Short mmCIF file of C-alpha atoms and ligand atoms in Angstrom, two decimals:
data_model
loop_
_atom_site.label_atom_id
_atom_site.label_comp_id
_atom_site.label_asym_id
_atom_site.label_seq_id
_atom_site.Cartn_x
_atom_site.Cartn_y
_atom_site.Cartn_z
CA MET A 21 116.73 110.90 145.71
CA SER A 22 113.21 109.99 145.40
CA ASN A 23 112.30 113.47 144.51
CA LYS A 24 114.83 113.45 141.68
CA THR A 25 113.39 110.18 140.37
CA MET A 26 109.96 111.56 140.46
CA SER A 27 110.81 114.62 138.80
CA THR A 28 112.79 112.91 136.04
CA GLN A 29 109.60 110.69 135.48
CA SER A 30 107.29 113.47 135.20
CA GLN A 31 109.39 115.69 132.81
CA ILE A 32 109.21 115.11 129.11
CA PRO A 33 112.11 117.08 127.68
CA LEU A 34 112.04 118.49 124.13
CA VAL A 35 115.12 116.49 123.33
CA ASP A 36 116.36 113.48 125.33
CA LEU A 37 119.98 112.42 124.03
CA ARG A 38 120.74 109.75 126.93
CA ALA A 39 119.28 106.58 125.10
CA GLN A 40 121.27 107.42 122.10
CA GLN A 41 124.38 107.91 124.00
CA GLN A 42 123.94 104.60 125.78
CA GLU A 43 123.55 102.72 122.51
CA VAL A 44 126.93 104.04 121.28
CA GLN A 45 128.81 104.25 124.50
CA GLN A 46 130.89 101.12 124.54
CA GLN A 47 131.92 101.53 120.88
CA VAL A 48 132.91 105.19 121.45
CA ASN A 49 134.78 104.39 124.71
CA GLU A 50 137.00 101.95 122.62
CA SER A 51 137.57 104.38 119.92
CA LEU A 52 138.36 107.15 122.48
CA ALA A 53 140.91 105.02 124.13
CA GLN A 54 142.69 104.67 120.83
CA ILE A 55 142.74 108.27 120.10
CA PHE A 56 144.16 108.96 123.56
CA GLU A 57 146.67 106.27 123.03
CA ASN A 58 147.84 107.53 119.77
CA THR A 59 147.18 111.13 120.39
CA ALA A 60 146.05 111.93 116.97
CA PHE A 61 143.55 114.67 118.06
CA ILE A 62 142.73 116.80 115.12
CA GLY A 63 142.13 115.40 111.62
CA GLY A 64 143.80 112.08 111.01
CA ALA A 65 142.30 108.78 110.17
CA ALA A 66 139.27 109.05 112.44
CA VAL A 67 138.06 112.26 110.84
CA ALA A 68 138.91 110.80 107.15
CA ASP A 69 136.82 107.63 107.93
CA PHE A 70 133.95 109.67 109.27
CA GLU A 71 134.18 112.03 106.08
CA GLN A 72 134.08 109.07 103.82
CA SER A 73 131.26 107.20 105.59
CA TYR A 74 129.11 110.44 105.67
CA ALA A 75 129.78 111.26 102.06
CA SER A 76 128.67 107.74 101.07
CA PHE A 77 125.58 107.73 103.38
CA LEU A 78 124.29 110.83 101.67
CA GLY A 79 125.48 109.73 98.15
CA SER A 80 127.62 112.96 98.11
CA GLY A 81 130.97 113.03 96.27
CA HIS A 82 133.05 114.82 99.21
CA CYS A 83 132.62 115.45 102.65
CA VAL A 84 134.99 117.91 104.77
CA GLY A 85 134.68 117.72 108.55
CA VAL A 86 134.83 121.38 110.13
CA GLY A 87 134.52 122.87 113.57
CA ASN A 88 130.66 123.52 113.46
CA GLY A 89 127.67 124.15 111.10
CA THR A 90 127.99 127.86 111.04
CA ASP A 91 131.59 127.68 109.90
CA ALA A 92 130.50 124.93 107.35
CA LEU A 93 127.97 127.45 105.72
CA GLU A 94 130.52 130.14 105.83
CA LEU A 95 133.27 128.13 104.38
CA ALA A 96 130.94 126.92 101.69
CA LEU A 97 130.16 130.52 100.76
CA ARG A 98 133.84 131.53 100.78
CA ALA A 99 134.90 128.45 98.74
CA SER A 100 132.05 129.49 96.12
CA GLY A 101 133.73 132.96 95.82
CA ILE A 102 130.98 134.76 97.74
CA GLY A 103 131.92 138.04 99.42
CA PRO A 104 131.66 141.72 99.83
CA GLY A 105 129.27 143.26 97.14
CA ASP A 106 127.47 140.03 96.41
CA GLU A 107 124.03 139.12 97.54
CA VAL A 108 122.62 135.83 99.04
CA ILE A 109 119.01 135.03 99.21
CA LEU A 110 117.88 133.12 102.19
CA PRO A 111 114.56 132.44 104.03
CA ALA A 112 113.58 134.73 107.19
CA ASN A 113 112.24 131.72 108.65
CA THR A 114 115.54 129.90 109.69
CA PHE A 115 117.95 129.63 112.54
CA ILE A 116 120.08 132.76 112.70
CA ALA A 117 123.26 130.87 111.76
CA THR A 118 122.28 130.82 108.05
CA ALA A 119 122.14 134.68 107.98
CA GLU A 120 125.32 134.86 110.20
CA ALA A 121 127.54 132.93 107.82
CA VAL A 122 126.48 135.21 104.95
CA SER A 123 127.25 138.28 106.98
CA LEU A 124 130.84 136.85 108.03
CA THR A 125 131.90 136.58 104.37
CA GLY A 126 130.93 140.21 103.94
CA ALA A 127 128.19 139.58 101.56
CA THR A 128 124.48 141.08 101.98
CA VAL A 129 121.76 138.93 103.28
CA VAL A 130 118.68 139.04 101.13
CA LEU A 131 115.68 137.59 102.92
CA VAL A 132 112.51 136.08 101.36
CA ASP A 133 109.24 134.71 102.91
CA VAL A 134 108.51 130.93 103.10
CA ASP A 135 105.48 129.05 101.80
CA THR A 136 102.38 128.60 104.19
CA GLU A 137 102.34 124.91 104.17
CA TYR A 138 105.87 123.74 105.05
CA LEU A 139 107.47 127.06 106.11
CA LEU A 140 110.25 126.47 103.70
CA ILE A 141 112.02 128.99 101.30
CA ASP A 142 109.28 130.04 98.71
CA PRO A 143 110.73 129.66 95.23
CA LEU A 144 108.54 132.36 93.85
CA ALA A 145 109.73 134.93 96.41
CA VAL A 146 113.34 134.14 95.57
CA ALA A 147 112.56 134.73 91.82
CA GLU A 148 111.43 138.15 92.70
CA ALA A 149 114.41 139.05 95.05
CA VAL A 150 116.94 138.15 92.30
CA THR A 151 119.07 141.18 91.21
CA GLU A 152 122.41 141.38 89.22
CA LYS A 153 124.24 141.02 92.48
CA THR A 154 122.65 137.73 93.41
CA LYS A 155 125.53 135.20 93.80
CA ALA A 156 123.99 132.47 95.89
CA ILE A 157 120.67 131.05 97.04
CA MET A 158 120.49 129.22 100.28
CA PRO A 159 117.49 126.84 100.80
CA VAL A 160 117.27 125.70 104.37
CA HIS A 161 116.04 122.04 104.95
CA LEU A 162 114.04 123.26 107.96
CA TYR A 163 112.67 120.87 110.68
CA GLY A 164 113.94 117.74 108.81
CA GLN A 165 112.12 118.40 105.50
CA THR A 166 113.90 119.00 102.31
CA ALA A 167 113.39 122.24 100.63
CA PHE A 168 112.17 122.44 96.89
CA VAL A 169 115.62 122.77 95.33
CA GLU A 170 114.57 121.53 91.97
CA GLU A 171 112.36 124.79 91.77
CA LEU A 172 115.35 126.86 92.66
CA SER A 173 117.84 125.47 90.36
CA PRO A 174 116.42 127.08 87.14
CA ILE A 175 116.38 130.65 88.80
CA ALA A 176 120.02 130.00 90.19
CA ARG A 177 120.98 129.01 86.57
CA ALA A 178 119.28 131.88 84.84
CA CYS A 179 121.22 134.48 87.27
CA GLY A 180 124.38 132.55 87.47
CA ALA A 181 124.02 131.98 91.16
CA VAL A 182 125.11 128.89 93.15
CA ILE A 183 122.69 126.94 95.41
CA ILE A 184 124.19 126.55 98.85
CA GLU A 185 122.13 124.08 101.14
CA ASP A 186 121.73 124.53 104.93
CA ALA A 187 121.28 120.75 105.54
CA ALA A 188 121.79 121.00 109.39
CA GLN A 189 118.23 119.85 110.37
CA ALA A 190 118.01 117.27 107.61
CA GLN A 191 120.51 114.62 107.99
CA GLY A 192 119.21 111.68 106.09
CA ALA A 193 116.23 113.45 104.55
CA THR A 194 115.52 112.81 100.92
CA ARG A 195 113.61 114.55 98.10
CA HIS A 196 112.67 112.21 95.09
CA GLY A 197 115.20 109.64 96.60
CA ARG A 198 118.11 112.19 96.67
CA SER A 199 119.64 113.37 99.98
CA ALA A 200 119.33 116.75 101.38
CA GLY A 201 122.83 118.35 101.14
CA THR A 202 123.44 116.86 97.61
CA LEU A 203 120.82 118.77 95.64
CA GLY A 204 122.68 121.96 95.12
CA ASP A 205 126.29 123.00 94.45
CA ILE A 206 127.68 122.64 97.90
CA ALA A 207 125.89 122.20 101.36
CA GLY A 208 126.78 122.90 105.09
CA THR A 209 125.54 120.91 107.85
CA SER A 210 125.82 120.94 111.76
CA PHE A 211 126.47 118.00 114.13
CA TYR A 212 125.50 120.07 117.17
CA PRO A 213 124.44 117.64 119.87
CA GLY A 214 120.86 118.05 119.37
CA LYS A 215 120.77 117.52 115.56
CA ASN A 216 119.60 114.28 114.01
CA LEU A 217 123.28 113.37 113.95
CA GLY A 218 124.81 114.82 116.83
CA ALA A 219 128.45 115.05 118.12
CA ALA A 220 129.57 115.30 121.73
CA GLY A 221 130.43 118.90 121.31
CA ASP A 222 130.54 121.13 118.23
CA ALA A 223 131.32 119.86 114.84
CA GLY A 224 130.15 120.41 111.25
CA ALA A 225 130.71 119.50 107.69
CA VAL A 226 130.82 120.67 104.16
CA LEU A 227 129.42 118.54 101.35
CA THR A 228 129.75 118.81 97.71
CA GLY A 229 130.04 116.88 94.54
CA ASP A 230 132.73 119.19 93.19
CA ALA A 231 136.31 117.94 94.12
CA GLN A 232 137.84 121.41 93.60
CA LEU A 233 135.22 123.15 95.92
CA ALA A 234 135.78 120.45 98.40
CA GLN A 235 139.74 121.05 98.19
CA GLN A 236 139.08 124.89 98.60
CA VAL A 237 136.92 124.31 101.69
CA ARG A 238 139.78 122.09 103.20
CA LEU A 239 142.27 124.75 102.52
CA LEU A 240 140.38 127.51 103.81
CA SER A 241 139.35 125.55 107.04
CA ALA A 242 143.22 124.77 107.79
CA HIS A 243 144.94 128.22 107.83
CA GLY A 244 145.01 128.17 103.99
CA SER A 245 147.53 125.58 103.88
CA ARG A 246 147.84 122.08 102.22
CA THR A 247 151.61 121.62 103.20
CA LYS A 248 152.61 122.48 106.72
CA TYR A 249 153.72 126.17 106.73
CA VAL A 250 152.89 126.90 103.13
CA HIS A 251 150.05 129.29 103.25
CA GLU A 252 148.40 129.86 99.96
CA VAL A 253 145.52 132.08 101.08
CA VAL A 254 144.36 133.63 104.35
CA GLY A 255 142.38 130.88 105.72
CA ARG A 256 141.07 130.06 109.34
CA ASN A 257 141.14 127.38 111.82
CA SER A 258 137.84 125.23 111.69
CA ARG A 259 138.64 121.59 111.69
CA MET A 260 136.96 118.60 113.03
CA ASP A 261 138.53 116.76 115.96
CA ALA A 262 139.13 113.01 116.14
CA VAL A 263 136.84 112.76 119.38
CA GLN A 264 133.77 114.20 117.53
CA ALA A 265 134.62 111.95 114.51
CA VAL A 266 134.46 108.76 116.43
CA VAL A 267 131.18 109.71 118.25
CA LEU A 268 129.79 110.72 114.83
CA SER A 269 130.97 107.43 113.09
CA ALA A 270 129.28 105.35 115.86
CA LYS A 271 126.11 107.28 115.60
CA LEU A 272 125.97 107.36 111.89
CA GLU A 273 125.65 103.57 111.78
CA ARG A 274 122.47 104.12 113.61
CA LEU A 275 121.06 107.21 112.11
CA ALA A 276 118.80 105.53 109.49
CA GLY A 277 117.25 103.43 112.23
CA TRP A 278 116.89 106.52 114.60
CA ASN A 279 115.54 108.61 111.73
CA GLU A 280 112.84 105.84 111.13
CA LEU A 281 111.95 105.87 115.00
CA ARG A 282 111.52 109.83 114.72
CA ARG A 283 109.28 109.13 111.64
CA GLN A 284 107.19 106.67 113.66
CA ALA A 285 106.90 109.03 116.51
CA ALA A 286 105.85 111.79 114.26
CA VAL A 287 103.05 109.39 112.78
CA ARG A 288 101.89 108.80 116.18
CA TYR A 289 101.52 112.40 117.14
CA SER A 290 99.74 112.88 113.86
CA GLU A 291 97.49 110.06 114.84
CA LEU A 292 96.94 111.19 118.52
CA LEU A 293 96.34 114.80 117.33
CA ALA A 294 94.14 114.12 114.35
CA GLY A 295 91.01 116.13 114.26
CA VAL A 296 91.67 118.11 117.46
CA ALA A 297 90.30 121.69 117.12
CA GLY A 298 92.84 124.56 117.15
CA VAL A 299 96.01 122.70 116.04
CA THR A 300 97.47 122.64 112.61
CA LEU A 301 99.73 119.47 112.18
CA PRO A 302 102.72 119.37 110.16
CA GLN A 303 102.52 117.63 106.65
CA GLN A 304 105.14 115.82 104.45
CA ALA A 305 105.45 117.36 101.02
CA ALA A 306 105.03 114.98 98.13
CA GLY A 307 108.32 113.52 97.05
CA ASN A 308 109.99 114.11 100.43
CA GLN A 309 111.10 111.67 103.03
CA ASP A 310 111.36 113.82 106.20
CA VAL A 311 113.47 113.01 109.03
CA TRP A 312 111.48 115.05 111.53
CA HIS A 313 114.22 116.90 113.35
CA LEU A 314 111.40 118.81 114.90
CA TYR A 315 107.81 118.09 115.10
CA VAL A 316 106.09 121.62 114.62
CA VAL A 317 102.34 122.34 115.15
CA GLN A 318 100.65 125.57 114.92
CA VAL A 319 98.05 126.86 117.46
CA GLU A 320 96.49 130.14 118.62
CA GLU A 321 97.74 131.82 121.73
CA ARG A 322 100.90 129.92 121.36
CA ASP A 323 102.77 131.70 124.32
CA ARG A 324 100.09 130.64 126.66
CA VAL A 325 99.98 127.14 125.19
CA VAL A 326 103.86 126.69 125.70
CA ALA A 327 103.65 128.36 129.22
CA GLU A 328 101.00 125.65 130.24
CA LEU A 329 102.73 122.80 128.49
CA ASN A 330 105.97 123.74 130.27
CA ALA A 331 104.28 123.98 133.52
CA ALA A 332 102.90 120.64 132.97
CA GLY A 333 106.49 119.29 132.74
CA ILE A 334 106.38 119.24 128.96
CA GLY A 335 109.28 120.72 127.13
CA ALA A 336 107.81 122.32 124.29
CA GLY A 337 110.16 124.69 122.26
CA ILE A 338 109.79 127.38 119.60
CA HIS A 339 111.84 127.29 116.49
CA TYR A 340 112.07 130.09 115.96
CA PRO A 341 110.25 132.93 117.92
CA TYR A 342 112.00 135.68 116.12
CA PRO A 343 112.33 135.91 112.45
CA VAL A 344 115.81 136.77 111.34
CA HIS A 345 114.68 140.34 110.19
CA LEU A 346 113.25 141.06 113.57
CA THR A 347 116.33 140.29 115.46
CA GLN A 348 118.41 143.20 116.88
CA ALA A 349 121.46 141.51 115.18
CA PHE A 350 120.04 142.05 111.63
CA ALA A 351 118.01 145.20 112.13
CA HIS A 352 120.77 146.99 110.02
CA LEU A 353 119.27 145.03 106.82
CA GLY A 354 116.53 147.65 107.18
CA TYR A 355 113.51 145.31 106.92
CA ASN A 356 110.31 146.17 108.79
CA GLU A 357 107.58 144.10 110.48
CA GLY A 358 105.17 143.17 107.84
CA ASP A 359 107.86 142.37 105.23
CA PHE A 360 107.63 138.71 105.46
CA PRO A 361 103.99 137.96 106.75
CA VAL A 362 104.06 134.15 106.22
CA THR A 363 107.06 133.83 108.52
CA GLU A 364 105.92 136.43 110.95
CA ARG A 365 102.48 134.75 111.40
CA ALA A 366 104.12 131.33 111.97
CA ALA A 367 106.61 132.77 114.41
CA GLY A 368 103.63 133.66 116.62
CA ARG A 369 101.87 130.26 116.09
CA ILE A 370 104.66 127.38 115.90
CA LEU A 371 105.30 125.13 118.84
CA SER A 372 107.71 122.23 118.58
CA LEU A 373 106.59 118.96 120.71
CA PRO A 374 109.08 116.70 122.35
CA LEU A 375 110.63 114.42 119.64
CA TYR A 376 113.63 112.03 119.70
CA PRO A 377 114.35 108.58 118.47
CA HIS A 378 113.62 106.95 121.86
CA ILE A 379 110.51 108.86 122.89
CA THR A 380 107.98 106.44 124.25
CA GLU A 381 104.38 105.91 123.15
CA GLU A 382 103.43 106.62 126.85
CA GLN A 383 105.29 109.92 126.87
CA GLN A 384 103.78 110.83 123.38
CA LEU A 385 100.41 110.01 124.88
CA ARG A 386 101.04 112.49 127.72
CA VAL A 387 102.15 115.06 125.48
CA ALA A 388 99.06 114.92 123.21
CA ASP A 389 96.75 114.79 126.38
CA ALA A 390 98.51 117.71 127.94
CA LEU A 391 98.32 119.63 124.51
CA ILE A 392 94.44 118.79 124.11
CA LYS A 393 93.81 119.99 127.72
CA VAL A 394 95.67 123.19 127.31
CA LEU A 395 93.90 123.97 124.00
C1 PLP B 14 122.13 124.26 113.96
C2 PLP B 14 121.96 124.77 112.72
C3 PLP B 14 122.91 125.87 112.15
C4 PLP B 14 124.28 126.01 112.88
O1 PLP B 14 124.90 124.90 113.25
P1 PLP B 14 126.02 125.13 114.51
O2 PLP B 14 126.69 123.90 114.43
O3 PLP B 14 125.38 125.46 115.93
O4 PLP B 14 126.85 126.27 114.27
C5 PLP B 14 122.73 126.31 110.99
N1 PLP B 14 121.42 126.23 110.41
C6 PLP B 14 120.54 125.59 110.92
C7 PLP B 14 119.31 125.70 110.17
C8 PLP B 14 120.71 124.88 112.07
O5 PLP B 14 119.58 124.37 112.75
#
């Protein structure tokens, strides 16, 4: 037992959700008791309540709860009419799910590079990648930053494409005061447990200001049916369940506060690491209020640095070590090494430090000390 206590004290995980869970436990337990009492397990009032609260938290017109973030993106694409023969532009520096969602619709993934400073989709690269087949542009609000959607909008308008935001890492982030997930035509988000707003399992949502698009997503996510056994289109099953909805509702009440704690922790890292040779610190773009899903620094000899940090009990991570075009899954796209130099260079240098709302000052000091020593 003392060994276990010692090891939990000495380890600093990349993400620690226990304190978050404790804050909502009582409230969640009460809601769960009700769900099991009235056995409304899928959809129902709990899900509708969460959908409304989340839409109003973001300032979005409509929120449709679905099974997970990848489904949310795929349903957003399908509802927008994207399918075989269409091209969808997205950044090479993203989690694989953005590209998977496009492939699952039968559309073609077109990758572009990111900017050097924030590692977000590069609007100039998007403009160059547009063809007459381009039907959608998917900015990814990576690491808790909001991508520069206002620079993509004129490009989209000019070619008749829609903007589908991947807002999975930016819950509560804003750009010029507007929420990530409300800046394009439609957005998908994920409530995977480790996201800023995380469920107790898989869940996701589609957000849009367009009532008809929202209806279409709901239709597609529920077997193509509005009325039981009346199936208008071939849909699928991707619905949010009530258990996830009550967990999410309880956490949503605290999300702004937790995001603020993340922001403070990010500021603290930036102070602790200011002026340290060999490490490039993340910056917040002008106009953005980032929510620090991840605190991503860049270093030389990244693999050695990660290995030594991990050996010192620090849960450093890499988001993401393999750019989409260099994965086996997307080798068929035919891209080569060297095609997206900014993404590829970053993939060898990025390092995510432990960050979660309840990380302590003492833990951050230890992380910073360990990093400085390893460098
Ligand atoms: C987590 C994530 C997703 C996918 O979400 P799931 O709920 O795991 O399917 C999509 N895009 C990005 C950028 C993510 O971080």
